[in-house]
Short mmCIF file of C-alpha atoms in Angstrom, two decimals:
data_model
loop_
_atom_site.label_atom_id
_atom_site.label_comp_id
_atom_site.label_asym_id
_atom_site.label_seq_id
_atom_site.Cartn_x
_atom_site.Cartn_y
_atom_site.Cartn_z
CA MET A 1 54.82 84.38 105.08
CA ASP A 2 57.37 81.59 105.38
CA ASN A 3 58.91 82.09 108.84
CA LYS A 4 62.33 80.86 107.74
CA ASN A 5 62.65 83.87 105.44
CA LEU A 6 61.75 86.51 108.00
CA GLU A 7 64.26 89.02 109.36
CA ILE A 8 64.20 91.67 112.07
CA ALA A 9 64.88 95.40 111.88
CA VAL A 10 64.97 97.67 114.95
CA PHE A 11 64.59 101.44 114.71
CA ALA A 12 64.28 104.26 117.23
CA GLY A 13 62.73 107.49 116.02
CA GLY A 14 61.12 109.20 118.97
CA CYS A 15 57.55 108.40 119.92
CA PHE A 16 57.11 104.72 119.04
CA TRP A 17 53.38 105.18 118.37
CA CYS A 18 54.24 107.31 115.33
CA VAL A 19 57.08 105.18 113.98
CA GLU A 20 55.12 101.95 114.47
CA SER A 21 52.14 103.24 112.49
CA SER A 22 54.39 104.15 109.54
CA PHE A 23 55.43 100.53 109.02
CA GLU A 24 52.14 98.76 109.56
CA GLY A 25 50.37 97.68 106.40
CA ILE A 26 53.56 97.79 104.32
CA ASP A 27 53.78 94.87 101.89
CA GLY A 28 56.40 92.43 103.22
CA VAL A 29 56.10 93.58 106.85
CA SER A 30 54.43 90.91 108.97
CA ASN A 31 54.62 92.49 112.42
CA VAL A 32 55.58 95.75 114.14
CA ILE A 33 56.07 95.94 117.92
CA SER A 34 56.69 99.00 120.07
CA GLY A 35 59.26 98.57 122.80
CA TYR A 36 62.54 99.54 124.41
CA THR A 37 66.16 98.79 123.54
CA GLY A 38 69.73 99.99 123.93
CA GLY A 39 69.78 100.45 127.69
CA HIS A 40 71.13 98.76 130.81
CA MET A 41 67.91 97.83 132.65
CA ASP A 42 66.13 94.51 132.18
CA ASN A 43 62.40 94.59 131.48
CA PRO A 44 61.98 98.34 131.88
CA THR A 45 58.60 100.00 132.20
CA TYR A 46 57.36 102.93 130.15
CA GLU A 47 57.71 105.24 133.16
CA GLN A 48 61.32 104.14 133.73
CA VAL A 49 62.31 104.59 130.09
CA THR A 50 60.67 108.01 129.73
CA SER A 51 62.51 109.18 132.85
CA GLY A 52 65.72 108.98 130.82
CA THR A 53 67.57 106.94 133.46
CA THR A 54 67.63 103.49 131.81
CA GLY A 55 69.68 104.22 128.69
CA HIS A 56 66.85 102.70 126.63
CA TYR A 57 65.29 104.21 123.51
CA GLU A 58 61.65 104.08 122.56
CA ALA A 59 61.92 101.81 119.53
CA ILE A 60 60.08 99.50 117.19
CA GLN A 61 60.87 95.98 116.07
CA VAL A 62 59.89 95.23 112.48
CA THR A 63 59.55 91.64 111.25
CA PHE A 64 59.84 91.51 107.48
CA ASP A 65 60.34 89.23 104.51
CA PRO A 66 63.46 90.37 102.59
CA ASP A 67 62.15 88.68 99.44
CA ILE A 68 59.29 91.19 99.42
CA ILE A 69 60.79 94.30 101.00
CA THR A 70 64.49 94.92 101.48
CA TYR A 71 66.23 96.32 104.53
CA GLN A 72 67.28 99.29 102.39
CA GLU A 73 63.62 100.04 101.69
CA LEU A 74 62.83 99.88 105.39
CA LEU A 75 65.63 102.37 106.06
CA LYS A 76 64.15 104.68 103.46
CA ILE A 77 60.74 104.53 105.18
CA PHE A 78 62.29 105.04 108.61
CA PHE A 79 64.34 108.12 107.78
CA GLN A 80 61.39 109.84 106.15
CA GLN A 81 59.51 109.68 109.48
CA ILE A 82 62.15 111.51 111.54
CA ASP A 83 64.43 114.51 111.80
CA PRO A 84 67.73 112.63 111.46
CA THR A 85 69.79 115.69 112.40
CA ASP A 86 68.38 116.07 115.94
CA PRO A 87 70.80 114.52 118.50
CA ASP A 88 68.76 115.41 121.58
CA GLY A 89 65.32 113.91 120.97
CA SER A 90 62.56 113.89 118.39
CA PHE A 91 60.29 116.86 117.78
CA VAL A 92 58.36 117.76 120.97
CA ASP A 93 59.87 114.83 122.93
CA ARG A 94 63.29 115.66 124.35
CA GLY A 95 65.95 113.43 125.88
CA SER A 96 68.14 110.55 124.78
CA GLN A 97 65.24 108.10 125.17
CA TYR A 98 63.60 109.84 122.19
CA SER A 99 66.70 110.16 120.00
CA SER A 100 66.93 108.35 116.67
CA ALA A 101 69.02 105.22 116.22
CA ILE A 102 69.33 102.11 114.07
CA PHE A 103 70.10 98.87 115.89
CA TYR A 104 71.75 96.53 113.43
CA GLN A 105 71.42 92.73 113.63
CA ASN A 106 74.48 91.93 111.50
CA ASP A 107 77.27 93.52 109.47
CA THR A 108 75.09 93.73 106.37
CA GLN A 109 72.50 95.84 108.17
CA LYS A 110 75.25 98.00 109.64
CA LYS A 111 76.75 98.67 106.20
CA GLU A 112 73.36 99.47 104.70
CA ALA A 113 72.54 101.86 107.54
CA LEU A 114 75.85 103.71 107.19
CA LYS A 115 75.46 103.81 103.42
CA THR A 116 71.99 105.33 103.74
CA ILE A 117 73.26 107.98 106.15
CA GLU A 118 76.04 108.80 103.70
CA LYS A 119 73.45 109.31 100.94
CA ILE A 120 71.47 111.72 103.11
CA ASN A 121 74.58 113.68 104.06
CA ARG A 122 75.80 113.76 100.47
CA SER A 123 72.44 115.04 99.22
CA LYS A 124 72.82 118.23 101.34
CA LEU A 125 69.11 118.02 102.12
CA PHE A 126 69.88 119.20 105.65
CA ASP A 127 72.21 121.95 106.84
CA THR A 128 73.77 119.69 109.50
CA PRO A 129 74.97 116.07 109.30
CA VAL A 130 72.80 113.11 110.25
CA ALA A 131 72.90 112.51 114.02
CA THR A 132 71.09 109.16 113.93
CA GLN A 133 73.28 106.60 115.68
CA VAL A 134 74.06 103.14 114.28
CA LEU A 135 74.34 100.74 117.23
CA LYS A 136 74.69 97.01 117.68
CA PHE A 137 71.43 95.35 118.69
CA GLN A 138 71.37 93.67 122.08
CA THR A 139 67.91 93.01 123.53
CA PHE A 140 64.43 94.27 122.68
CA TYR A 141 61.77 94.53 125.38
CA ASP A 142 58.14 94.74 124.30
CA ALA A 143 56.32 97.80 125.58
CA GLU A 144 53.12 97.46 127.58
CA MET A 145 50.08 96.21 125.67
CA TYR A 146 48.30 99.57 125.74
CA HIS A 147 51.15 101.01 123.63
CA GLN A 148 50.82 98.40 120.88
CA ASP A 149 48.78 99.66 117.91
CA TYR A 150 48.08 102.82 119.87
CA HIS A 151 47.06 104.66 116.70
CA LYS A 152 44.24 102.14 116.23
CA LYS A 153 43.12 101.87 119.86
CA ASN A 154 43.14 105.61 120.54
CA PRO A 155 42.86 107.30 117.13
CA ILE A 156 41.68 110.69 118.40
CA ARG A 157 44.38 111.04 121.07
CA TYR A 158 46.96 109.74 118.60
CA ARG A 159 46.06 112.25 115.91
CA PHE A 160 46.00 115.07 118.48
CA TYR A 161 49.44 114.14 119.81
CA ARG A 162 50.93 113.67 116.37
CA ALA A 163 49.61 116.97 115.04
CA GLY A 164 50.95 118.83 118.05
CA SER A 165 54.35 117.15 118.05
CA GLY A 166 55.58 118.87 114.88
CA ARG A 167 56.45 115.57 113.20
CA ASP A 168 53.98 115.87 110.32
CA ARG A 169 54.92 119.49 109.60
CA PHE A 170 58.57 118.51 109.44
CA ILE A 171 57.90 115.55 107.13
CA GLU A 172 55.83 117.73 104.80
CA LYS A 173 58.47 120.46 104.70
CA LYS A 174 61.64 118.40 104.50
CA TRP A 175 60.78 114.97 103.11
CA LYS A 176 58.00 115.54 100.59
CA ASP A 177 59.16 114.45 97.11
CA LYS A 178 62.70 113.84 98.41
CA GLY A 179 62.68 110.03 98.30
CA HIS A 180 64.95 110.11 95.25
CA ILE A 181 67.97 110.93 97.42
CA PHE A 182 68.07 107.31 98.55
CA ASP A 183 68.70 106.18 95.00
CA THR A 184 72.49 105.92 94.72
CA ASP A 185 72.88 107.44 91.27
CA MET A 186 70.31 110.16 91.80
CA ALA A 187 71.65 111.14 95.20
CA HIS A 188 75.17 111.38 93.79
CA GLU A 189 73.98 113.45 90.84
CA VAL A 190 72.03 115.85 93.04
CA SER A 191 75.05 116.26 95.30
CA LEU A 192 77.40 116.93 92.40
CA LYS A 193 75.09 119.49 90.83
CA GLU A 194 75.12 121.38 94.10
CA ARG A 195 78.88 121.11 94.63
CA LEU A 196 80.13 121.84 91.11
CA THR A 197 79.82 124.79 88.79
CA PRO A 198 77.84 124.15 85.58
CA VAL A 199 81.09 123.87 83.61
CA GLN A 200 82.66 121.47 86.11
CA TYR A 201 79.56 119.29 86.08
CA GLN A 202 79.32 119.27 82.28
CA VAL A 203 82.98 118.35 81.88
CA THR A 204 83.37 115.74 84.62
CA GLN A 205 79.96 114.06 84.34
CA LYS A 206 78.92 114.61 80.72
CA ASN A 207 82.35 114.29 79.06
CA GLY A 208 82.30 117.94 78.03
CA THR A 209 85.18 120.15 76.96
CA GLU A 210 85.80 123.66 78.25
CA PRO A 211 86.93 126.51 75.92
CA PRO A 212 90.69 126.73 75.24
CA PHE A 213 92.56 129.70 76.72
CA LYS A 214 89.45 130.54 78.81
CA ASN A 215 89.92 128.15 81.67
CA GLU A 216 91.53 128.40 85.07
CA TYR A 217 94.84 126.56 84.75
CA TRP A 218 95.95 126.60 81.11
CA ASP A 219 98.71 129.12 81.90
CA ASN A 220 99.20 128.43 85.60
CA LYS A 221 102.93 128.35 86.36
CA GLU A 222 102.84 127.93 90.14
CA GLN A 223 104.42 124.92 91.82
CA GLY A 224 101.98 122.41 93.26
CA ILE A 225 99.80 119.45 92.39
CA TYR A 226 96.46 119.08 90.64
CA VAL A 227 93.80 116.87 92.25
CA ASP A 228 90.42 115.59 91.11
CA ILE A 229 87.78 118.28 91.73
CA ILE A 230 85.40 115.66 93.18
CA SER A 231 87.51 113.14 95.08
CA ASN A 232 90.72 115.10 95.83
CA GLU A 233 92.64 112.23 94.24
CA PRO A 234 96.16 113.46 93.25
CA LEU A 235 96.45 113.45 89.46
CA PHE A 236 99.19 115.70 88.06
CA SER A 237 102.18 117.74 89.20
CA SER A 238 103.40 121.17 88.09
CA ARG A 239 106.76 119.48 87.50
CA ASP A 240 105.26 117.61 84.56
CA LYS A 241 103.20 120.53 83.19
CA PHE A 242 104.24 122.21 79.94
CA ASP A 243 102.95 124.82 77.52
CA SER A 244 101.45 122.86 74.64
CA GLY A 245 100.02 125.94 72.93
CA THR A 246 96.58 124.31 72.88
CA GLY A 247 94.97 126.46 75.59
CA TRP A 248 94.40 123.59 77.99
CA PRO A 249 96.58 122.36 80.89
CA SER A 250 99.00 119.78 79.48
CA PHE A 251 101.16 117.26 81.32
CA THR A 252 103.72 114.66 80.26
CA LYS A 253 102.47 112.13 82.82
CA PRO A 254 100.26 111.67 85.90
CA VAL A 255 101.79 111.63 89.38
CA ASN A 256 100.66 107.99 89.60
CA MET A 257 99.39 105.86 86.73
CA GLU A 258 97.15 104.08 89.26
CA SER A 259 95.18 107.30 89.73
CA ILE A 260 93.86 107.38 86.17
CA GLN A 261 92.21 105.10 83.64
CA GLU A 262 92.62 105.34 79.88
CA ILE A 263 89.69 104.38 77.66
CA GLU A 264 89.35 104.18 73.88
CA ASP A 265 87.14 107.02 72.64
CA LYS A 266 85.58 106.85 69.17
CA SER A 267 83.28 109.85 69.54
CA LEU A 268 83.29 112.81 67.13
CA PHE A 269 84.36 110.49 64.31
CA MET A 270 87.84 110.25 65.82
CA LYS A 271 89.84 107.58 67.57
CA ARG A 272 91.27 108.99 70.77
CA VAL A 273 92.21 107.86 74.26
CA GLU A 274 90.07 109.35 76.99
CA VAL A 275 91.56 109.96 80.44
CA ARG A 276 89.38 109.52 83.54
CA SER A 277 90.17 109.62 87.23
CA LYS A 278 89.98 106.18 88.78
CA LYS A 279 88.39 106.93 92.14
CA ALA A 280 85.71 109.47 91.11
CA ASP A 281 85.44 108.33 87.47
CA SER A 282 85.57 111.97 86.37
CA HIS A 283 86.18 112.80 82.73
CA LEU A 284 89.53 114.60 82.67
CA GLY A 285 90.47 114.93 79.01
CA HIS A 286 92.52 112.93 76.49
CA VAL A 287 96.09 111.73 76.03
CA PHE A 288 98.00 112.17 72.77
CA ASP A 289 101.42 110.97 71.55
CA ASP A 290 102.69 114.39 70.45
CA GLY A 291 104.19 115.50 73.76
CA PRO A 292 107.79 116.30 74.71
CA GLU A 293 110.38 113.96 76.17
CA PRO A 294 110.81 111.99 78.31
CA THR A 295 107.40 110.41 77.76
CA GLY A 296 106.44 111.79 74.35
CA LEU A 297 102.88 112.09 75.69
CA ARG A 298 100.52 115.02 76.12
CA TYR A 299 97.82 114.65 78.73
CA CYS A 300 95.41 117.36 77.59
CA ILE A 301 93.24 118.00 80.66
CA ASN A 302 90.28 120.26 81.39
CA SER A 303 90.83 122.78 84.17
CA ALA A 304 87.22 122.17 85.23
CA SER A 305 88.18 118.64 86.29
CA LEU A 306 90.97 119.83 88.53
CA ARG A 307 91.70 121.67 91.76
CA PHE A 308 95.18 123.13 92.20
CA ILE A 309 96.99 122.95 95.54
CA PRO A 310 100.04 125.27 95.77
CA LYS A 311 103.28 123.82 97.11
CA GLU A 312 103.04 125.83 100.34
CA ASN A 313 99.63 124.28 101.13
CA LEU A 314 100.46 120.64 100.45
CA GLU A 315 101.35 119.69 104.02
CA LYS A 316 98.32 121.51 105.46
CA GLU A 317 95.96 119.69 103.07
CA GLY A 318 97.47 116.27 103.74
CA PHE A 319 99.66 115.90 100.64
CA LYS A 320 103.07 116.20 102.31
CA GLU A 321 104.39 113.14 100.44
CA PHE A 322 104.30 115.07 97.16
CA LEU A 323 106.69 117.81 98.33
CA PRO A 324 109.81 115.92 97.10
CA LEU A 325 108.34 115.99 93.57
CA LEU A 326 108.63 119.77 93.56
CA ASP A 327 112.15 120.19 95.01
#
């Protein structure tokens, strides 16, 4: 490999023997070193680090060529070797020295690490949020030589330790066939399918239409605002809602034109204007020019795309600024 192209990634995931072995032999990875990082002691020994008094983590340093394997792909490999929700150690090894962490070299690595954690949390693969820390890299100290390539030098002891640690059982149970969650689109889709009802998913993601007169808000007369079911983005106000007789919630205008996007829709052999939320890009409905004054518009919106927040709950949910709209 051309040395000028090489970059460094540093990960802590419990026993460095196990994490090191997972990266060796990967195309694009030129070197993997076991060591210590994140603490306050210079040149620590294995005994000092495992005592939990140095602040150091057992970690690995991966040298890789980003033209062959990306940092994102390394993150994907790393997370699938650990229990990212354990804040107090890794499997049989307990203590902060065995906790999981990502030590970023630059802002790009930091953003990618945080983005990957967000994908895992959004996928709902685990019952609790990711506890893996994202920390700025300082100094990496190589571990003693007998720790390097331990899985090759002591294969029997390594396999015995690994089998007894619980790591492989966890990986098989939690991570098998779950690599798709790291794909942005797939992770988002999986998350939405879990969060939304079938009707909400079909309407917001597949541009569907719910039945008229058989939806949640078509005849809702309470005061409040309607927000995007996915992003909580404020969309419409009860002040601008009217009975259009169509069986769907209808509004003369959004609370803020910046919260929606209007797109020409030529589906179903018609020329219409589709309305989508800007932040979540949810399909909301369509806008027509047969509404009442003062706008003359009718925003015909699916209830399945909306969540209603009553006036009395606006301040509690963080929408206090919309109270004057309802006075």
